[in-house]
CSV table of C-alpha atoms and ligand atoms in Angstrom, one decimal:
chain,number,residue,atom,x,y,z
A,1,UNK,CA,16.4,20.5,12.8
A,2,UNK,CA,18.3,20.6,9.7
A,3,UNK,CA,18.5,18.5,6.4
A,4,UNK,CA,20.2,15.1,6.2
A,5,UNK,CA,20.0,15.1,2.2
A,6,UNK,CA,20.3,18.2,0.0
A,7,UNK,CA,20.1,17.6,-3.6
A,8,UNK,CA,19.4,20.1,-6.8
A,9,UNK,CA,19.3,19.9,-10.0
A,10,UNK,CA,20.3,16.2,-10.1
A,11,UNK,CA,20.7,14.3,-13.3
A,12,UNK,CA,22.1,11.2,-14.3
A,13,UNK,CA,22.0,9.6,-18.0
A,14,UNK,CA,22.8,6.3,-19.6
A,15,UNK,CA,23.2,7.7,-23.2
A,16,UNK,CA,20.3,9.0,-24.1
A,17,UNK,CA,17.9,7.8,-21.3
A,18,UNK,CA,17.6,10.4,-18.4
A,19,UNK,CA,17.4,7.9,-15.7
A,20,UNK,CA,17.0,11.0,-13.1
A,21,UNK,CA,16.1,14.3,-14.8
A,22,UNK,CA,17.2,17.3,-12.7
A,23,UNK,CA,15.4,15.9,-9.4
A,24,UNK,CA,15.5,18.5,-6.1
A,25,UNK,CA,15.2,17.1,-2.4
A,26,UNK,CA,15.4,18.2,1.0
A,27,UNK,CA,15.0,15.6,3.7
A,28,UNK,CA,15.1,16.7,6.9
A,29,UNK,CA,17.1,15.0,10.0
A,30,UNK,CA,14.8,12.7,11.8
A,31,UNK,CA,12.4,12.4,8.9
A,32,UNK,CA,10.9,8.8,6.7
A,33,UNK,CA,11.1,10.3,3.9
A,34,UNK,CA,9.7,7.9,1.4
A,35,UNK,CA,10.8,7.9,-2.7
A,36,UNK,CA,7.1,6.5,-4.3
A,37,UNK,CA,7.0,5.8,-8.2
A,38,UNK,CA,6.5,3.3,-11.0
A,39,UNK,CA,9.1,0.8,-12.2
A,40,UNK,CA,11.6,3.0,-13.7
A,41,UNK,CA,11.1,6.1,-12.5
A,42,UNK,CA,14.4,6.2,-11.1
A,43,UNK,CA,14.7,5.9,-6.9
A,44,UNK,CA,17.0,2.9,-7.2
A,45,UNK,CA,19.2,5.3,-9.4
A,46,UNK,CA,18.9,8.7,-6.9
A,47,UNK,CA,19.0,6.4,-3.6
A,48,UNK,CA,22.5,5.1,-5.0
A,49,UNK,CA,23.8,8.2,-6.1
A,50,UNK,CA,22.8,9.3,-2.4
A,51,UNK,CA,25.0,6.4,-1.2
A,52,UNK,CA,28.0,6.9,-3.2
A,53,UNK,CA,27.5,4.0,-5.3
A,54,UNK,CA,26.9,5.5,-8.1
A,55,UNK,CA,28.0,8.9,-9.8
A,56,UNK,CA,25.7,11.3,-10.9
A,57,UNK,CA,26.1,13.3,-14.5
A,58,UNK,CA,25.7,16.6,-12.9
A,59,UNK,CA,23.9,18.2,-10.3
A,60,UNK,CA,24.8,19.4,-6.5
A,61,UNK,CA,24.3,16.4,-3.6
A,62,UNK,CA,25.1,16.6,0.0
A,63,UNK,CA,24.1,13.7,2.3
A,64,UNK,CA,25.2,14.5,6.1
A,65,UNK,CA,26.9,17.7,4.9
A,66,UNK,CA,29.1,15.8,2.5
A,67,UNK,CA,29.6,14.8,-1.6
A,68,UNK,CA,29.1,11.2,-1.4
A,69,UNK,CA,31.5,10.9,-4.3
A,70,UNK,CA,33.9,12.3,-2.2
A,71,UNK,CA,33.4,11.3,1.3
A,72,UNK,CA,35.4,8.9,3.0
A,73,UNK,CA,35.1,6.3,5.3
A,74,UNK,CA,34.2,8.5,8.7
A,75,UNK,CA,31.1,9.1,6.5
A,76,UNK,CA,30.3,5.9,5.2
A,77,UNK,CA,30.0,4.8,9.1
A,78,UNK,CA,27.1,6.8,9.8
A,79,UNK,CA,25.0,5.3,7.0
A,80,UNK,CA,23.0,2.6,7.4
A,81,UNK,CA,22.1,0.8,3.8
A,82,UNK,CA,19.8,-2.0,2.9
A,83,UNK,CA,20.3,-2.7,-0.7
A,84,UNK,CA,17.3,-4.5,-3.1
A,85,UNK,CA,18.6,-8.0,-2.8
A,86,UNK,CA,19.7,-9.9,-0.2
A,87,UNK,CA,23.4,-9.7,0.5
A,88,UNK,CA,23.4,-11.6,4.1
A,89,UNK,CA,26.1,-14.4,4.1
A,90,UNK,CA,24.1,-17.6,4.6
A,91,UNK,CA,27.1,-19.5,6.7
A,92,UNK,CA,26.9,-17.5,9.3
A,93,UNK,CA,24.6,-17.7,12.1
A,94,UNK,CA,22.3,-14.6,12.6
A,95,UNK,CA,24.3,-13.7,15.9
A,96,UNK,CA,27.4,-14.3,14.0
A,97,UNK,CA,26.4,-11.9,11.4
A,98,UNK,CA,25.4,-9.0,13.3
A,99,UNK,CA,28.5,-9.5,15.8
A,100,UNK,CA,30.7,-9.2,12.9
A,101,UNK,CA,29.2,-6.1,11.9
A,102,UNK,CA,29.1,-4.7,15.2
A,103,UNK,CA,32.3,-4.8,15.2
A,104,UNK,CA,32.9,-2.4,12.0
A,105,UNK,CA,31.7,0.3,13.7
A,106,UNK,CA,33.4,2.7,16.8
A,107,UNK,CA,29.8,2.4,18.6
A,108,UNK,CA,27.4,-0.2,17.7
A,109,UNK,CA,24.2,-1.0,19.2
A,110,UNK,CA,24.1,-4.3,21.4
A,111,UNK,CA,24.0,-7.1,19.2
A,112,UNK,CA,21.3,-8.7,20.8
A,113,UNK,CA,19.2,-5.9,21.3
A,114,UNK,CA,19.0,-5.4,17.6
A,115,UNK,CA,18.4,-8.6,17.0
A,116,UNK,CA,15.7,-8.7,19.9
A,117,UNK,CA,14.2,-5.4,17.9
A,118,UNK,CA,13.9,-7.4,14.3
A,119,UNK,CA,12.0,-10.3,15.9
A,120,UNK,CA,14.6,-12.6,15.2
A,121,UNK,CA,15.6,-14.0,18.8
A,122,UNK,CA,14.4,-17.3,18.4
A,123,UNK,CA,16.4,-17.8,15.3
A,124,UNK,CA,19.4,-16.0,16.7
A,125,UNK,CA,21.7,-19.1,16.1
A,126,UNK,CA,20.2,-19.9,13.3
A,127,UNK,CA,21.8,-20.0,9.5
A,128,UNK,CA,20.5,-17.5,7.3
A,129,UNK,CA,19.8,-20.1,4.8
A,130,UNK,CA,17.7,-22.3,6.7
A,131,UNK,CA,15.3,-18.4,7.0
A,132,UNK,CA,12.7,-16.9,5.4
A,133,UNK,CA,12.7,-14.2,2.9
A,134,UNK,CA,11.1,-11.8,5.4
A,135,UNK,CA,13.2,-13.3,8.1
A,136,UNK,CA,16.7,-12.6,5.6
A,137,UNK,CA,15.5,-9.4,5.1
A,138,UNK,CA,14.8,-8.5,9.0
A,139,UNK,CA,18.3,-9.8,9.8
A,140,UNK,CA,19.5,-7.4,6.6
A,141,UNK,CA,18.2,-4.2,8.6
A,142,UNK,CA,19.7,-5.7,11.9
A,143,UNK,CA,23.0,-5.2,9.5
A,144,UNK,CA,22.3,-2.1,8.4
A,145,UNK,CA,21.4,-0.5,11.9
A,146,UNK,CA,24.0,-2.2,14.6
A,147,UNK,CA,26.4,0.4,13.8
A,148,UNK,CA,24.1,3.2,14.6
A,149,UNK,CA,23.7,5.0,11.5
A,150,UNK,CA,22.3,8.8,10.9
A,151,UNK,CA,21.3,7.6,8.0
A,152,UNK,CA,19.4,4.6,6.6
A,153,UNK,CA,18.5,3.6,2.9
A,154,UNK,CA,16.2,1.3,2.5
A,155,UNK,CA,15.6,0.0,-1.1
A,156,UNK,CA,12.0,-1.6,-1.3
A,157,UNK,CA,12.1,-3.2,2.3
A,158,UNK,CA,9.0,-5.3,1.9
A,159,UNK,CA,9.0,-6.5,-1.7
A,160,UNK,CA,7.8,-10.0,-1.9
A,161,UNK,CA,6.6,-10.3,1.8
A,162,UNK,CA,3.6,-11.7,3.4
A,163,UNK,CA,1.0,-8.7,5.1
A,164,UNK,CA,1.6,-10.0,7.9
A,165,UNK,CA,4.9,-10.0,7.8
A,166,UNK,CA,5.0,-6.6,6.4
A,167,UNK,CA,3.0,-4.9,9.3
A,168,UNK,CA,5.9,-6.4,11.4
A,169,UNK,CA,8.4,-4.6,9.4
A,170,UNK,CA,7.0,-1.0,9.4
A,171,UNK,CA,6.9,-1.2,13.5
A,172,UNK,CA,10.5,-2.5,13.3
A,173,UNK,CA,11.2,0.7,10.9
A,174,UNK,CA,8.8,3.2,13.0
A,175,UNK,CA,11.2,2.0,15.9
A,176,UNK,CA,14.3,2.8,14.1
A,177,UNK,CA,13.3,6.1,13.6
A,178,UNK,CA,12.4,6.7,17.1
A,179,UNK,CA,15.4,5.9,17.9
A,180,UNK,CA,16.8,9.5,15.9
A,181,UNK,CA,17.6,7.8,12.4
A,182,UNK,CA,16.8,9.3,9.3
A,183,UNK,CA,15.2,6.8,7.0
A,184,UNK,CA,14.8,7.1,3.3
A,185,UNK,CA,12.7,4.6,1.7
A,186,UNK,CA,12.1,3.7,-1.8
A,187,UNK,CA,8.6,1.8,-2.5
A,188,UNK,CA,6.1,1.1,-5.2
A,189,UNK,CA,3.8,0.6,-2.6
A,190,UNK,CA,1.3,3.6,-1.7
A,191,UNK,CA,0.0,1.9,1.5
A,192,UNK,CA,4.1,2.0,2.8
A,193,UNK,CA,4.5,5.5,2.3
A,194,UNK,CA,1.0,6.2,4.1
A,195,UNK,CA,2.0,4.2,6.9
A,196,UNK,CA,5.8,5.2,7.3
A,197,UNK,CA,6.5,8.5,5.8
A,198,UNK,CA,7.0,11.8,6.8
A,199,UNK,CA,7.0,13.0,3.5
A,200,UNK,CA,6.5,11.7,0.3
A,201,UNK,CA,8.1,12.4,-2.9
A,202,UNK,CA,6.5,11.2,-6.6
A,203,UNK,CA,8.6,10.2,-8.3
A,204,UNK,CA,8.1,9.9,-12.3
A,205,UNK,CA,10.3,9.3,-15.4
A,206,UNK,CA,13.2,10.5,-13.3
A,207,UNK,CA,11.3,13.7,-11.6
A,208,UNK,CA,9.4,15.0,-8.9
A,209,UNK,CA,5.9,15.6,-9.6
A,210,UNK,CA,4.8,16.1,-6.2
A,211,UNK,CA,6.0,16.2,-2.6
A,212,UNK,CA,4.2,16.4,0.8
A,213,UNK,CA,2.6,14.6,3.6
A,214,UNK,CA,0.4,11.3,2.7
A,215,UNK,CA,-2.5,13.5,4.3
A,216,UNK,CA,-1.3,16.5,2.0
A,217,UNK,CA,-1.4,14.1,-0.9
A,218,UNK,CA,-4.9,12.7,-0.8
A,219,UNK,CA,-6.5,16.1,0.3
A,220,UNK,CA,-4.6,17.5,-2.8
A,221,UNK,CA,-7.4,15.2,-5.0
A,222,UNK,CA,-10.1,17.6,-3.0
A,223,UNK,CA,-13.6,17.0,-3.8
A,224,UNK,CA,-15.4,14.1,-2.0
A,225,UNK,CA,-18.2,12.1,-3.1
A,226,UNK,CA,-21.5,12.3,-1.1
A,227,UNK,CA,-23.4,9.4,-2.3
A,228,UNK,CA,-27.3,9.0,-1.1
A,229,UNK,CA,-31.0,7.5,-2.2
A,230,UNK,CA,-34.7,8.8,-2.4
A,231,UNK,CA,-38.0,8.6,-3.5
A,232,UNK,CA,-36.4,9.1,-7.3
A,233,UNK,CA,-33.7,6.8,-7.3
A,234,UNK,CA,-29.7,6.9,-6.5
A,235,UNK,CA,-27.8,10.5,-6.2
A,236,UNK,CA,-24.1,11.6,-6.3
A,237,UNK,CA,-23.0,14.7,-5.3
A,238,UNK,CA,-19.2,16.0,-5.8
A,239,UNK,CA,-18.7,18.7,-3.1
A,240,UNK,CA,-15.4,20.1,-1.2
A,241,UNK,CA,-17.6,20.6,1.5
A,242,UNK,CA,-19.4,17.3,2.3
A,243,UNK,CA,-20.3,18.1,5.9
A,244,UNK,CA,-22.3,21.1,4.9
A,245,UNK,CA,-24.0,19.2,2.4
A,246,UNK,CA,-24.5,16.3,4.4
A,247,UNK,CA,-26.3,18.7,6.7
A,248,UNK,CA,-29.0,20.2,4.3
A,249,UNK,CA,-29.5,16.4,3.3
A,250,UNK,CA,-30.5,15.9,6.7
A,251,UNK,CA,-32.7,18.9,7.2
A,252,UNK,CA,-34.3,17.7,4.2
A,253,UNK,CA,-35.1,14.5,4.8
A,254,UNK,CA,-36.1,15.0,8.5
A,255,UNK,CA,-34.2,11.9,9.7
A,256,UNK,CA,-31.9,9.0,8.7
A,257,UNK,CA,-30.9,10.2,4.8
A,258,UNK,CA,-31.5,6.2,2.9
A,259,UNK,CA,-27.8,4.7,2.0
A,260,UNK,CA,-25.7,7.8,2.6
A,261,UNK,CA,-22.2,7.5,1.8
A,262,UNK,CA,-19.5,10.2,2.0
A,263,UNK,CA,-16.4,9.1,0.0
A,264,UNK,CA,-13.0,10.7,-0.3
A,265,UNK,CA,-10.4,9.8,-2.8
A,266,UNK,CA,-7.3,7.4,-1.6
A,267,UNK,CA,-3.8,8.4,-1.8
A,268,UNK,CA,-3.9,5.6,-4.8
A,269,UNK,CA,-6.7,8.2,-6.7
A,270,UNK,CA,-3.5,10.9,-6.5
A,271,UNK,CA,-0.8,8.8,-7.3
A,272,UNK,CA,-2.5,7.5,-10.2
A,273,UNK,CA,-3.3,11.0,-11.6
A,274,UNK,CA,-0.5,12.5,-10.5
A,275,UNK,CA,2.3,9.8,-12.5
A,276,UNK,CA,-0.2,8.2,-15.4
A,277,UNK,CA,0.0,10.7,-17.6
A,278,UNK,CA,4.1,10.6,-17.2
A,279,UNK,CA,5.0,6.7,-17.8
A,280,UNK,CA,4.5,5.1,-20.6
A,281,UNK,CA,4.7,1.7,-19.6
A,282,UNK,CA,1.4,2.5,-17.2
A,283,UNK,CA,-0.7,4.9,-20.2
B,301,ADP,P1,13.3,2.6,-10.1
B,301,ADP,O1,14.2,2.3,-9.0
B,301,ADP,O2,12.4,3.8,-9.9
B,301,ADP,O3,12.6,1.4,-10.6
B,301,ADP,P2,15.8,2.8,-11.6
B,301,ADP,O4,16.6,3.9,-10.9
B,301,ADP,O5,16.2,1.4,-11.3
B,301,ADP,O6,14.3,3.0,-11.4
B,301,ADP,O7,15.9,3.0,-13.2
B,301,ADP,C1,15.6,4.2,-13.9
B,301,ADP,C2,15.9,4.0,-15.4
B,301,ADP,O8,17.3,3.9,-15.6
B,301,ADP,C3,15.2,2.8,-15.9
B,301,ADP,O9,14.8,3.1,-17.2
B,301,ADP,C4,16.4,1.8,-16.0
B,301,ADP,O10,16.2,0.8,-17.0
B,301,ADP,C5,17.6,2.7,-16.3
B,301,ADP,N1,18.9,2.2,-15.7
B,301,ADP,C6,19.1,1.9,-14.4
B,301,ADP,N2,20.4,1.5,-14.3
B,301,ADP,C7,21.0,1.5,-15.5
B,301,ADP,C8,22.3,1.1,-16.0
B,301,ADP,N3,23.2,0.7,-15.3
B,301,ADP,N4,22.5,1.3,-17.4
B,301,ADP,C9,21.5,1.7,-18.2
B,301,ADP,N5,20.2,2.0,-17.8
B,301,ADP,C10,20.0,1.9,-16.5
């Protein structure tokens, strides 16, 4: 497979504030590829460069072998965007809606399909304005993926909703991309990116500071705690290899080792370390 979204060297300044600060991607076709930082760290910024909403200082971007400052309208087709706030038209019905957009596009999905696959059948002919956020924001990714895109942005997804409702919402994306989209995701939210992404990029005062998998990510904090009681009182152990130590533990206690724990540290333990240092407003 090959990439979706090239970009190197990226940058992009309002006067003196490097919003992105020479930022390099690859995201490959077929990927979630989730964009995971603070407030400010400058997703919003990159995903809309990506989109050709905004213009970048300098830097080289292709998205679907094209400049998005240059690409037309063929181009625009196969993208699939769901900005940060909601932009449905609350006149229309929800069938209403997603026909219209259908019909933007040379080959759309079938309208009701998509709006079988967002869980919003039931409320198919009903007004956006009589929905709820999380049900607004479901029918704004039936928008964005009617036409079919390549390529979907999706621009914090799941701010302000329920768990519940939330859970719903990363099947519906999983689903998407099963269906041979590639999805790029901006969140604050570390348990999103575990869930959804392929890869993960941090993203921090407008650079990367790391990339990989989510496993990749936590294993990168490598030693695990191996927590455990005797005759002398509580013990903590830091050791990158638990399981052996787990095992002389064992041998030494000839049985069941008193409140043994093996800990590792959470892709929040990573995230932490890897973008406290970097942002101010979080130091
Ligand atoms: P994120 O999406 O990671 O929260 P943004 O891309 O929205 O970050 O913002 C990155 C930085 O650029 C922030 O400091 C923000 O205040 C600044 N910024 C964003 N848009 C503008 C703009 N139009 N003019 C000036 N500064 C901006």
């Amino acid at each position: 497979m090959g990439n979706a979204i090239e970009v190197a060297e990226l940058v992009k300044t309002y006067g003196e504030l490097h919003a992105v600060n020479g930022l390099d991607l690859e995201i490959e076709e077929g990927h979630i590829f989730a964009l995971l930082g603070p407030n400010g760290a400058g997703k919003s910024t990159t995903v809309e460069i990506l989109e050709g909403f905004r213009k970048r200082t300098s830097g080289h971007v292709s998205v679907l072998g094209a400049d998005p400052e240059k690409a037309g309208r063929a181009w625009r087709e196969k993208l699939g965007i769901v900005l940060q706030s909601t932009a449905v038209s609350s006149l229309l019905t929800v069938r209403e809606s997603v026909t219209h957009m259908a019909h933007l596009y040379p080959h759309p999905r079938e309208v009701d399909e998509v709006i079988d696959a967002v869980g919003l059948t039931e409320k198919a002919d009903a007004k956006a304005m009589s929905m709820s956020g999380g049900q607004q924001r479901r029918l704004e990714v039936a928008l964005a993926v009617v036409g079919r895109p390549e390529l979907v942005f999706l621009d914090e997804p799941t701010t302000g909703f329920d768990p519940d409702v939330r859970r719903a919402f990363w099947k519906l994306i999983r689903s998407i991309k099963d269906d041979g989209s590639t999805i790029v995701l901006t969140t604050h939210y570390l348990d999103e990116a575990d869930y959804l992404a392929d890869k993960v990029a941090i993203i921090a005062q407008g650079a990367k500071v790391a990339e990989d998998t989510p496993a990749g990510l936590r294993g990168r904090a490598g030693e695990a705690v191996v927590r455990w009681r005797d005759a002398s009182g509580a013990h903590e152990k830091r050791t990158t290899t638990p399981t052996a130590f787990a095992r002389t533990l064992l041998a030494k206690h000839k049985g069941e080792v008193p409140d043994l724990e093996i800990s590792r540290p959470s892709l929040e333990d990573v995230y932490l370390d890897l973008t406290d240092l970097r942002t101010e407003e979080d130091s």
